[in-house]
DNA sequence: ATTAGATTTAGAATAATTCTAATTCTAAGA
DNA sequence: TCTTAGAATTAGAATTATTCTAAATCTAAT
């Protein structure tokens, strides 16, 4: 994940920085956190530009937006399609990387009559830490 | 779904009204829409009370909150656990009522190490209307 | 009737996100 | 290289969604 790799996407400097911040983050970030981190790399960047860039990168498929019950959207580098688990006790959000059972999308499409594009799920439960 | 049935839950008048509005709605409603409809049934009700009631009813398990990429939360009568499909073209949100493949929760729990409580998914795709 | 606790109310406050208008950048053509 | 049109950025205001606050009201149990 070199700078070069990001630059080759033909992004503006601001969008590069936003993408970099998200890719370098250990956790999922809010727009506000992205802004704070981006400002360190590119002090002049504005809040509106962060939002614009997040929208742009989302539409271009480089990142994903996730939303839950409370508060702000979280942004997720999008290395590959994946699902999420959220702890009902402490609220931590983690990624799940697994294949879906073969018939899942097919079933969902059949029941809804939608032409399916993607499917993602959220598991709610107790995280390993809270479960001790 | 008589008034009686709702009253027996031991709710305040305001909470009854909020629950009734959500149960009577054809579609998923935003808090704002719930407020508008509730005001017709109980003119003095305040916005804060609608939010308080939504939170209360959600915690009591009578309704569910759903959030997607843009804008406000939607509220969902909770007749039974169910999933959602959202149209990537027109944005319409519909319910999917189906059983999950048996191994889905189990797999997700195994991969995340969570103690599972519930799982719900969102199918993204093109709705029948947009697909014509 | 009294009272404690929960609920509601109105409106202010906060938080999240988008909009606006002016400015700057960029890439393509003259 | 100069010009220019369109896109992107900026600062800050505006909007939208939600929560908070403090006072008033209701409720159920003494």
mmCIF file of C-alpha atoms (C1' of nucleotides) in Angstrom:
data_model
loop_
_atom_site.group_PDB
_atom_site.id
_atom_site.type_symbol
_atom_site.label_atom_id
_atom_site.label_comp_id
_atom_site.label_asym_id
_atom_site.label_seq_id
_atom_site.Cartn_x
_atom_site.Cartn_y
_atom_site.Cartn_z
ATOM 1 C CA UNK A 1 0.000 0.000 0.000
ATOM 2 C CA UNK A 2 2.515 2.558 -1.147
ATOM 3 C CA UNK A 3 1.871 6.221 -1.779
ATOM 4 C CA UNK A 4 2.533 5.428 -5.392
ATOM 5 C CA UNK A 5 -0.286 2.949 -5.436
ATOM 6 C CA UNK A 6 -2.686 5.572 -4.209
ATOM 7 C CA UNK A 7 -1.391 8.270 -6.506
ATOM 8 C CA UNK A 8 -1.935 6.027 -9.476
ATOM 9 C CA UNK A 9 -5.625 6.207 -8.888
ATOM 10 C CA UNK A 10 -5.572 9.723 -10.283
ATOM 11 C CA UNK A 11 -6.914 11.360 -7.170
ATOM 12 C CA UNK A 12 -6.418 14.910 -6.027
ATOM 13 C CA UNK A 13 -4.010 15.456 -3.167
ATOM 14 C CA UNK A 14 -6.869 15.907 -0.720
ATOM 15 C CA UNK A 15 -8.594 12.722 -1.777
ATOM 16 C CA UNK A 16 -5.338 10.830 -1.624
ATOM 17 C CA UNK A 17 -4.850 11.994 1.920
ATOM 18 C CA UNK A 18 -8.340 11.008 2.960
ATOM 19 C CA UNK A 19 -7.908 7.587 1.416
ATOM 20 C CA UNK A 20 -4.529 7.176 3.056
ATOM 21 C CA UNK A 21 -5.921 8.087 6.472
ATOM 22 C CA UNK A 22 -8.635 5.495 6.150
ATOM 23 C CA UNK A 23 -6.324 2.813 4.854
ATOM 24 C CA UNK A 24 -3.767 3.450 7.579
ATOM 25 C CA UNK A 25 -6.292 3.439 10.406
ATOM 26 C CA UNK A 26 -6.422 0.482 12.742
ATOM 27 C CA UNK A 27 -10.104 1.038 13.387
ATOM 28 C CA UNK A 28 -13.108 2.410 11.636
ATOM 29 C CA UNK A 29 -13.073 6.183 11.719
ATOM 30 C CA UNK A 30 -15.767 8.825 11.863
ATOM 31 C CA UNK A 31 -15.660 11.726 9.424
ATOM 32 C CA UNK A 32 -14.425 13.853 12.286
ATOM 33 C CA UNK A 33 -11.520 11.542 13.001
ATOM 34 C CA UNK A 34 -10.667 11.385 9.329
ATOM 35 C CA UNK A 35 -10.579 15.184 9.322
ATOM 36 C CA UNK A 36 -8.278 15.335 12.354
ATOM 37 C CA UNK A 37 -5.844 12.839 10.879
ATOM 38 C CA UNK A 38 -5.960 14.359 7.424
ATOM 39 C CA UNK A 39 -5.110 17.767 8.832
ATOM 40 C CA UNK A 40 -1.814 16.379 10.104
ATOM 41 C CA UNK A 41 -0.855 15.276 6.625
ATOM 42 C CA UNK A 42 -2.286 18.282 4.818
ATOM 43 C CA UNK A 43 -2.840 21.136 7.251
ATOM 44 C CA UNK A 44 -4.984 23.286 4.979
ATOM 45 C CA UNK A 45 -7.646 20.690 4.282
ATOM 46 C CA UNK A 46 -11.171 21.720 5.106
ATOM 47 C CA UNK A 47 -14.000 19.846 6.674
ATOM 48 C CA UNK A 48 -16.169 20.156 3.624
ATOM 49 C CA UNK A 49 -13.435 18.640 1.515
ATOM 50 C CA UNK A 50 -13.213 15.671 3.817
ATOM 51 C CA UNK A 51 -16.921 15.092 3.403
ATOM 52 C CA UNK A 52 -16.703 15.627 -0.324
ATOM 53 C CA UNK A 53 -13.805 13.231 -0.554
ATOM 54 C CA UNK A 54 -15.535 10.610 1.530
ATOM 55 C CA UNK A 55 -18.532 10.788 -0.737
ATOM 56 C CA UNK A 56 -16.347 10.659 -3.819
ATOM 57 C CA UNK A 57 -14.278 7.725 -2.574
ATOM 58 C CA UNK A 58 -17.403 5.895 -1.542
ATOM 59 C CA UNK A 59 -18.989 6.341 -4.942
ATOM 60 C CA UNK A 60 -15.769 5.278 -6.616
ATOM 61 C CA UNK A 61 -15.863 2.129 -4.509
ATOM 62 C CA UNK A 62 -12.614 2.766 -2.656
ATOM 63 C CA UNK A 63 -14.164 2.917 0.785
ATOM 64 C CA UNK A 64 -17.413 1.923 2.421
ATOM 65 C CA UNK A 65 -19.675 3.759 4.798
ATOM 66 C CA UNK A 66 -21.174 1.939 7.765
ATOM 67 C CA UNK A 67 -23.900 3.192 10.039
ATOM 68 C CA UNK A 68 -25.356 1.867 13.240
ATOM 69 C CA UNK A 69 -27.898 2.899 15.806
ATOM 70 C CA UNK A 70 -26.152 5.889 17.303
ATOM 71 C CA UNK A 71 -24.002 8.733 16.212
ATOM 72 C CA UNK A 72 -21.950 9.256 13.144
ATOM 73 C CA UNK A 73 -21.113 7.182 10.106
ATOM 74 C CA UNK A 74 -17.947 5.150 10.147
ATOM 75 C CA UNK A 75 -15.658 4.727 7.171
ATOM 76 C CA UNK A 76 -14.023 1.520 6.233
ATOM 77 C CA UNK A 77 -11.163 0.791 3.895
ATOM 78 C CA UNK A 78 -12.555 -1.685 1.484
ATOM 79 C CA UNK A 79 -9.922 -4.341 0.994
ATOM 80 C CA UNK A 80 -12.544 -6.876 0.153
ATOM 81 C CA UNK A 81 -16.200 -7.357 0.770
ATOM 82 C CA UNK A 82 -16.751 -8.225 4.379
ATOM 83 C CA UNK A 83 -19.284 -8.190 7.144
ATOM 84 C CA UNK A 84 -19.380 -6.760 10.624
ATOM 85 C CA UNK A 85 -19.968 -7.807 14.186
ATOM 86 C CA UNK A 86 -21.002 -5.264 16.792
ATOM 87 C CA UNK A 87 -20.868 -5.844 20.524
ATOM 88 C CA UNK A 88 -24.146 -5.099 22.244
ATOM 89 C CA UNK A 89 -22.305 -4.418 25.472
ATOM 90 C CA UNK A 90 -19.315 -2.205 24.659
ATOM 91 C CA UNK A 91 -20.227 -1.230 21.110
ATOM 92 C CA UNK A 92 -16.966 -2.307 19.501
ATOM 93 C CA UNK A 93 -17.204 -2.950 15.787
ATOM 94 C CA UNK A 94 -15.087 -5.590 14.113
ATOM 95 C CA UNK A 95 -14.822 -6.969 10.611
ATOM 96 C CA UNK A 96 -15.753 -10.491 9.698
ATOM 97 C CA UNK A 97 -13.991 -11.986 6.720
ATOM 98 C CA UNK A 98 -15.826 -15.062 5.579
ATOM 99 C CA UNK A 99 -17.579 -16.539 2.610
ATOM 100 C CA UNK A 100 -21.327 -16.437 2.672
ATOM 101 C CA UNK A 101 -23.230 -19.687 2.504
ATOM 102 C CA UNK A 102 -23.810 -20.289 -1.176
ATOM 103 C CA UNK A 103 -27.565 -19.932 -1.175
ATOM 104 C CA UNK A 104 -27.820 -16.782 0.930
ATOM 105 C CA UNK A 105 -27.875 -14.113 -1.769
ATOM 106 C CA UNK A 106 -29.961 -16.275 -4.002
ATOM 107 C CA UNK A 107 -32.560 -16.832 -1.301
ATOM 108 C CA UNK A 108 -32.689 -13.158 -0.380
ATOM 109 C CA UNK A 109 -33.097 -12.193 -4.016
ATOM 110 C CA UNK A 110 -35.880 -14.693 -4.470
ATOM 111 C CA UNK A 111 -37.802 -13.459 -1.427
ATOM 112 C CA UNK A 112 -37.442 -9.779 -2.306
ATOM 113 C CA UNK A 113 -37.635 -10.004 -6.095
ATOM 114 C CA UNK A 114 -34.578 -7.779 -6.255
ATOM 115 C CA UNK A 115 -31.836 -8.164 -8.808
ATOM 116 C CA UNK A 116 -29.045 -8.724 -6.300
ATOM 117 C CA UNK A 117 -25.816 -6.762 -6.262
ATOM 118 C CA UNK A 118 -24.350 -7.361 -2.862
ATOM 119 C CA UNK A 119 -25.276 -8.489 0.586
ATOM 120 C CA UNK A 120 -23.760 -7.734 3.903
ATOM 121 C CA UNK A 121 -24.736 -8.658 7.387
ATOM 122 C CA UNK A 122 -24.213 -7.528 10.915
ATOM 123 C CA UNK A 123 -23.891 -9.947 13.742
ATOM 124 C CA UNK A 124 -24.942 -8.606 17.118
ATOM 125 C CA UNK A 125 -23.613 -10.281 20.202
ATOM 126 C CA UNK A 126 -21.015 -10.161 22.935
ATOM 127 C CA UNK A 127 -17.404 -9.621 21.943
ATOM 128 C CA UNK A 128 -14.666 -11.879 23.329
ATOM 129 C CA UNK A 129 -13.469 -9.169 25.752
ATOM 130 C CA UNK A 130 -16.883 -8.520 27.263
ATOM 131 C CA UNK A 131 -17.558 -12.219 27.430
ATOM 132 C CA UNK A 132 -14.757 -12.965 29.885
ATOM 133 C CA UNK B 1 -53.821 -4.959 16.346
ATOM 134 C CA UNK B 2 -56.456 -3.272 18.476
ATOM 135 C CA UNK B 3 -55.901 -0.278 20.714
ATOM 136 C CA UNK B 4 -56.568 -2.692 23.533
ATOM 137 C CA UNK B 5 -53.602 -4.804 22.540
ATOM 138 C CA UNK B 6 -51.312 -1.828 22.738
ATOM 139 C CA UNK B 7 -52.757 -0.472 25.960
ATOM 140 C CA UNK B 8 -52.170 -3.779 27.657
ATOM 141 C CA UNK B 9 -48.457 -3.241 27.286
ATOM 142 C CA UNK B 10 -48.657 -0.697 30.102
ATOM 143 C CA UNK B 11 -47.368 2.211 28.090
ATOM 144 C CA UNK B 12 -48.019 5.877 28.631
ATOM 145 C CA UNK B 13 -50.429 7.555 26.250
ATOM 146 C CA UNK B 14 -47.567 9.144 24.330
ATOM 147 C CA UNK B 15 -45.704 5.886 23.908
ATOM 148 C CA UNK B 16 -48.891 4.144 22.852
ATOM 149 C CA UNK B 17 -49.382 6.737 20.173
ATOM 150 C CA UNK B 18 -45.845 6.448 18.893
ATOM 151 C CA UNK B 19 -46.119 2.674 18.745
ATOM 152 C CA UNK B 20 -49.479 2.911 17.006
ATOM 153 C CA UNK B 21 -48.104 5.290 14.394
ATOM 154 C CA UNK B 22 -45.275 2.924 13.595
ATOM 155 C CA UNK B 23 -47.479 -0.139 13.501
ATOM 156 C CA UNK B 24 -50.036 1.539 11.283
ATOM 157 C CA UNK B 25 -47.496 2.870 8.813
ATOM 158 C CA UNK B 26 -47.207 1.277 5.412
ATOM 159 C CA UNK B 27 -43.563 2.188 5.182
ATOM 160 C CA UNK B 28 -40.632 2.777 7.430
ATOM 161 C CA UNK B 29 -40.842 6.199 9.043
ATOM 162 C CA UNK B 30 -38.282 8.723 10.155
ATOM 163 C CA UNK B 31 -38.542 10.240 13.628
ATOM 164 C CA UNK B 32 -39.847 13.358 11.959
ATOM 165 C CA UNK B 33 -42.637 11.491 10.213
ATOM 166 C CA UNK B 34 -43.509 9.691 13.415
ATOM 167 C CA UNK B 35 -43.780 13.082 15.087
ATOM 168 C CA UNK B 36 -46.074 14.475 12.391
ATOM 169 C CA UNK B 37 -48.380 11.488 12.534
ATOM 170 C CA UNK B 38 -48.349 11.327 16.313
ATOM 171 C CA UNK B 39 -49.372 14.969 16.528
ATOM 172 C CA UNK B 40 -52.569 14.151 14.697
ATOM 173 C CA UNK B 41 -53.500 11.588 17.308
ATOM 174 C CA UNK B 42 -52.213 13.536 20.292
ATOM 175 C CA UNK B 43 -51.779 17.189 19.395
ATOM 176 C CA UNK B 44 -49.750 18.215 22.429
ATOM 177 C CA UNK B 45 -46.991 15.659 21.980
ATOM 178 C CA UNK B 46 -43.500 17.098 21.780
ATOM 179 C CA UNK B 47 -40.587 16.219 19.618
ATOM 180 C CA UNK B 48 -38.446 15.221 22.542
ATOM 181 C CA UNK B 49 -41.131 12.835 23.712
ATOM 182 C CA UNK B 50 -41.210 11.184 20.322
ATOM 183 C CA UNK B 51 -37.471 10.605 20.532
ATOM 184 C CA UNK B 52 -37.734 9.431 24.131
ATOM 185 C CA UNK B 53 -40.534 7.089 23.179
ATOM 186 C CA UNK B 54 -38.665 5.725 20.192
ATOM 187 C CA UNK B 55 -35.693 4.996 22.402
ATOM 188 C CA UNK B 56 -37.892 3.424 25.045
ATOM 189 C CA UNK B 57 -39.803 1.278 22.582
ATOM 190 C CA UNK B 58 -36.603 0.207 20.919
ATOM 191 C CA UNK B 59 -35.065 -0.844 24.202
ATOM 192 C CA UNK B 60 -38.233 -2.653 25.143
ATOM 193 C CA UNK B 61 -37.982 -4.533 21.863
ATOM 194 C CA UNK B 62 -41.255 -3.273 20.399
ATOM 195 C CA UNK B 63 -39.680 -1.543 17.433
ATOM 196 C CA UNK B 64 -36.370 -1.571 15.598
ATOM 197 C CA UNK B 65 -34.180 1.220 14.339
ATOM 198 C CA UNK B 66 -32.593 0.955 10.913
ATOM 199 C CA UNK B 67 -29.941 3.210 9.468
ATOM 200 C CA UNK B 68 -28.462 3.482 6.032
ATOM 201 C CA UNK B 69 -26.019 5.653 4.210
ATOM 202 C CA UNK B 70 -27.853 8.943 4.205
ATOM 203 C CA UNK B 71 -30.068 10.929 6.419
ATOM 204 C CA UNK B 72 -32.152 9.956 9.371
ATOM 205 C CA UNK B 73 -32.892 6.709 11.154
ATOM 206 C CA UNK B 74 -35.951 4.779 10.133
ATOM 207 C CA UNK B 75 -38.235 2.973 12.530
ATOM 208 C CA UNK B 76 -39.709 -0.379 11.915
ATOM 209 C CA UNK B 77 -42.535 -2.186 13.617
ATOM 210 C CA UNK B 78 -41.059 -5.412 14.749
ATOM 211 C CA UNK B 79 -43.541 -8.093 13.965
ATOM 212 C CA UNK B 80 -40.797 -10.637 13.707
ATOM 213 C CA UNK B 81 -37.108 -10.646 13.016
ATOM 214 C CA UNK B 82 -36.500 -9.818 9.405
ATOM 215 C CA UNK B 83 -33.967 -8.467 6.977
ATOM 216 C CA UNK B 84 -33.986 -5.659 4.468
ATOM 217 C CA UNK B 85 -33.374 -5.016 0.812
ATOM 218 C CA UNK B 86 -32.485 -1.567 -0.406
ATOM 219 C CA UNK B 87 -32.624 -0.459 -4.020
ATOM 220 C CA UNK B 88 -29.385 1.102 -5.209
ATOM 221 C CA UNK B 89 -31.292 3.049 -7.821
ATOM 222 C CA UNK B 90 -34.367 4.554 -6.166
ATOM 223 C CA UNK B 91 -33.462 3.913 -2.537
ATOM 224 C CA UNK B 92 -36.644 2.108 -1.598
ATOM 225 C CA UNK B 93 -36.348 -0.085 1.469
ATOM 226 C CA UNK B 94 -38.345 -3.270 1.805
ATOM 227 C CA UNK B 95 -38.531 -6.051 4.336
ATOM 228 C CA UNK B 96 -37.432 -9.589 3.643
ATOM 229 C CA UNK B 97 -39.110 -12.297 5.656
ATOM 230 C CA UNK B 98 -37.135 -15.486 5.382
ATOM 231 C CA UNK B 99 -35.289 -18.024 7.429
ATOM 232 C CA UNK B 100 -31.540 -17.761 7.440
ATOM 233 C CA UNK B 101 -29.499 -20.677 6.205
ATOM 234 C CA UNK B 102 -28.863 -22.782 9.269
ATOM 235 C CA UNK B 103 -25.133 -22.308 9.445
ATOM 236 C CA UNK B 104 -25.027 -18.545 8.919
ATOM 237 C CA UNK B 105 -25.065 -17.316 12.520
ATOM 238 C CA UNK B 106 -22.860 -20.157 13.600
ATOM 239 C CA UNK B 107 -20.256 -19.364 10.945
ATOM 240 C CA UNK B 108 -20.294 -15.651 11.719
ATOM 241 C CA UNK B 109 -19.891 -16.360 15.419
ATOM 242 C CA UNK B 110 -17.006 -18.705 14.762
ATOM 243 C CA UNK B 111 -15.179 -16.182 12.578
ATOM 244 C CA UNK B 112 -15.673 -13.267 14.969
ATOM 245 C CA UNK B 113 -15.447 -15.120 18.277
ATOM 246 C CA UNK B 114 -18.586 -13.300 19.362
ATOM 247 C CA UNK B 115 -21.268 -14.887 21.469
ATOM 248 C CA UNK B 116 -24.064 -14.422 18.946
ATOM 249 C CA UNK B 117 -27.368 -12.768 19.744
ATOM 250 C CA UNK B 118 -28.846 -11.889 16.397
ATOM 251 C CA UNK B 119 -27.905 -11.362 12.806
ATOM 252 C CA UNK B 120 -29.504 -9.283 10.140
ATOM 253 C CA UNK B 121 -28.509 -8.571 6.623
ATOM 254 C CA UNK B 122 -29.114 -6.034 3.929
ATOM 255 C CA UNK B 123 -29.358 -6.979 0.319
ATOM 256 C CA UNK B 124 -28.388 -4.265 -2.108
ATOM 257 C CA UNK B 125 -29.684 -4.479 -5.630
ATOM 258 C CA UNK B 126 -32.317 -3.284 -8.069
ATOM 259 C CA UNK B 127 -35.916 -3.391 -6.985
ATOM 260 C CA UNK B 128 -38.568 -4.921 -9.240
ATOM 261 C CA UNK B 129 -39.917 -1.492 -10.263
ATOM 262 C CA UNK B 130 -36.531 -0.120 -11.284
ATOM 263 C CA UNK B 131 -35.713 -3.332 -13.055
ATOM 264 C CA UNK B 132 -38.506 -3.041 -15.616
ATOM 265 C "C1'" DA C 1 -53.839 13.792 50.562
ATOM 266 C "C1'" DT C 2 -48.642 13.216 50.106
ATOM 267 C "C1'" DT C 3 -44.863 12.135 47.986
ATOM 268 C "C1'" DA C 4 -41.194 10.067 45.156
ATOM 269 C "C1'" DG C 5 -40.110 8.800 40.818
ATOM 270 C "C1'" DA C 6 -40.969 8.683 36.143
ATOM 271 C "C1'" DT C 7 -42.604 11.206 32.158
ATOM 272 C "C1'" DT C 8 -43.572 15.050 29.402
ATOM 273 C "C1'" DT C 9 -42.945 19.568 27.625
ATOM 274 C "C1'" DA C 10 -40.738 23.604 25.196
ATOM 275 C "C1'" DG C 11 -37.040 25.166 23.710
ATOM 276 C "C1'" DA C 12 -32.108 25.462 23.761
ATOM 277 C "C1'" DA C 13 -28.004 22.999 22.671
ATOM 278 C "C1'" DT C 14 -25.183 19.854 20.317
ATOM 279 C "C1'" DA C 15 -23.620 16.959 16.646
ATOM 280 C "C1'" DA C 16 -23.398 15.539 11.954
ATOM 281 C "C1'" DT C 17 -23.592 16.759 7.455
ATOM 282 C "C1'" DT C 18 -24.430 19.654 3.445
ATOM 283 C "C1'" DC C 19 -24.605 23.988 1.054
ATOM 284 C "C1'" DT C 20 -22.875 28.462 -0.812
ATOM 285 C "C1'" DA C 21 -20.101 31.526 -3.062
ATOM 286 C "C1'" DA C 22 -15.615 32.811 -3.914
ATOM 287 C "C1'" DT C 23 -11.189 31.113 -5.089
ATOM 288 C "C1'" DT C 24 -7.812 27.926 -6.894
ATOM 289 C "C1'" DC C 25 -6.313 24.132 -9.541
ATOM 290 C "C1'" DT C 26 -5.917 21.264 -13.750
ATOM 291 C "C1'" DA C 27 -5.928 19.658 -18.138
ATOM 292 C "C1'" DA C 28 -7.031 20.546 -22.947
ATOM 293 C "C1'" DG C 29 -7.071 23.319 -26.848
ATOM 294 C "C1'" DA C 30 -5.602 27.670 -29.417
ATOM 295 C "C1'" DT D 1 2.950 29.140 -23.655
ATOM 296 C "C1'" DC D 2 -1.610 31.357 -22.840
ATOM 297 C "C1'" DT D 3 -6.466 30.757 -22.201
ATOM 298 C "C1'" DT D 4 -10.190 28.869 -20.565
ATOM 299 C "C1'" DA D 5 -13.766 25.734 -18.840
ATOM 300 C "C1'" DG D 6 -14.800 22.572 -15.559
ATOM 301 C "C1'" DA D 7 -13.770 20.450 -11.380
ATOM 302 C "C1'" DA D 8 -12.165 20.764 -6.731
ATOM 303 C "C1'" DT D 9 -11.237 23.264 -2.592
ATOM 304 C "C1'" DT D 10 -11.950 26.514 1.027
ATOM 305 C "C1'" DA D 11 -14.232 28.925 5.019
ATOM 306 C "C1'" DG D 12 -17.927 29.459 7.106
ATOM 307 C "C1'" DA D 13 -22.880 29.566 7.217
ATOM 308 C "C1'" DA D 14 -26.905 26.720 7.068
ATOM 309 C "C1'" DT D 15 -29.459 22.709 7.653
ATOM 310 C "C1'" DT D 16 -30.846 18.454 9.632
ATOM 311 C "C1'" DA D 17 -31.035 15.059 13.168
ATOM 312 C "C1'" DT D 18 -30.842 14.178 17.764
ATOM 313 C "C1'" DT D 19 -30.147 14.980 22.681
ATOM 314 C "C1'" DC D 20 -30.171 17.792 26.770
ATOM 315 C "C1'" DT D 21 -32.139 20.808 30.403
ATOM 316 C "C1'" DA D 22 -35.086 22.449 33.725
ATOM 317 C "C1'" DA D 23 -39.605 23.074 35.018
ATOM 318 C "C1'" DA D 24 -44.156 21.177 35.095
ATOM 319 C "C1'" DT D 25 -47.167 17.191 35.246
ATOM 320 C "C1'" DC D 26 -48.612 12.642 35.956
ATOM 321 C "C1'" DT D 27 -48.857 8.149 38.446
ATOM 322 C "C1'" DA D 28 -48.908 4.827 41.738
ATOM 323 C "C1'" DA D 29 -47.907 3.723 46.424
ATOM 324 C "C1'" DT D 30 -48.253 4.945 50.800
#
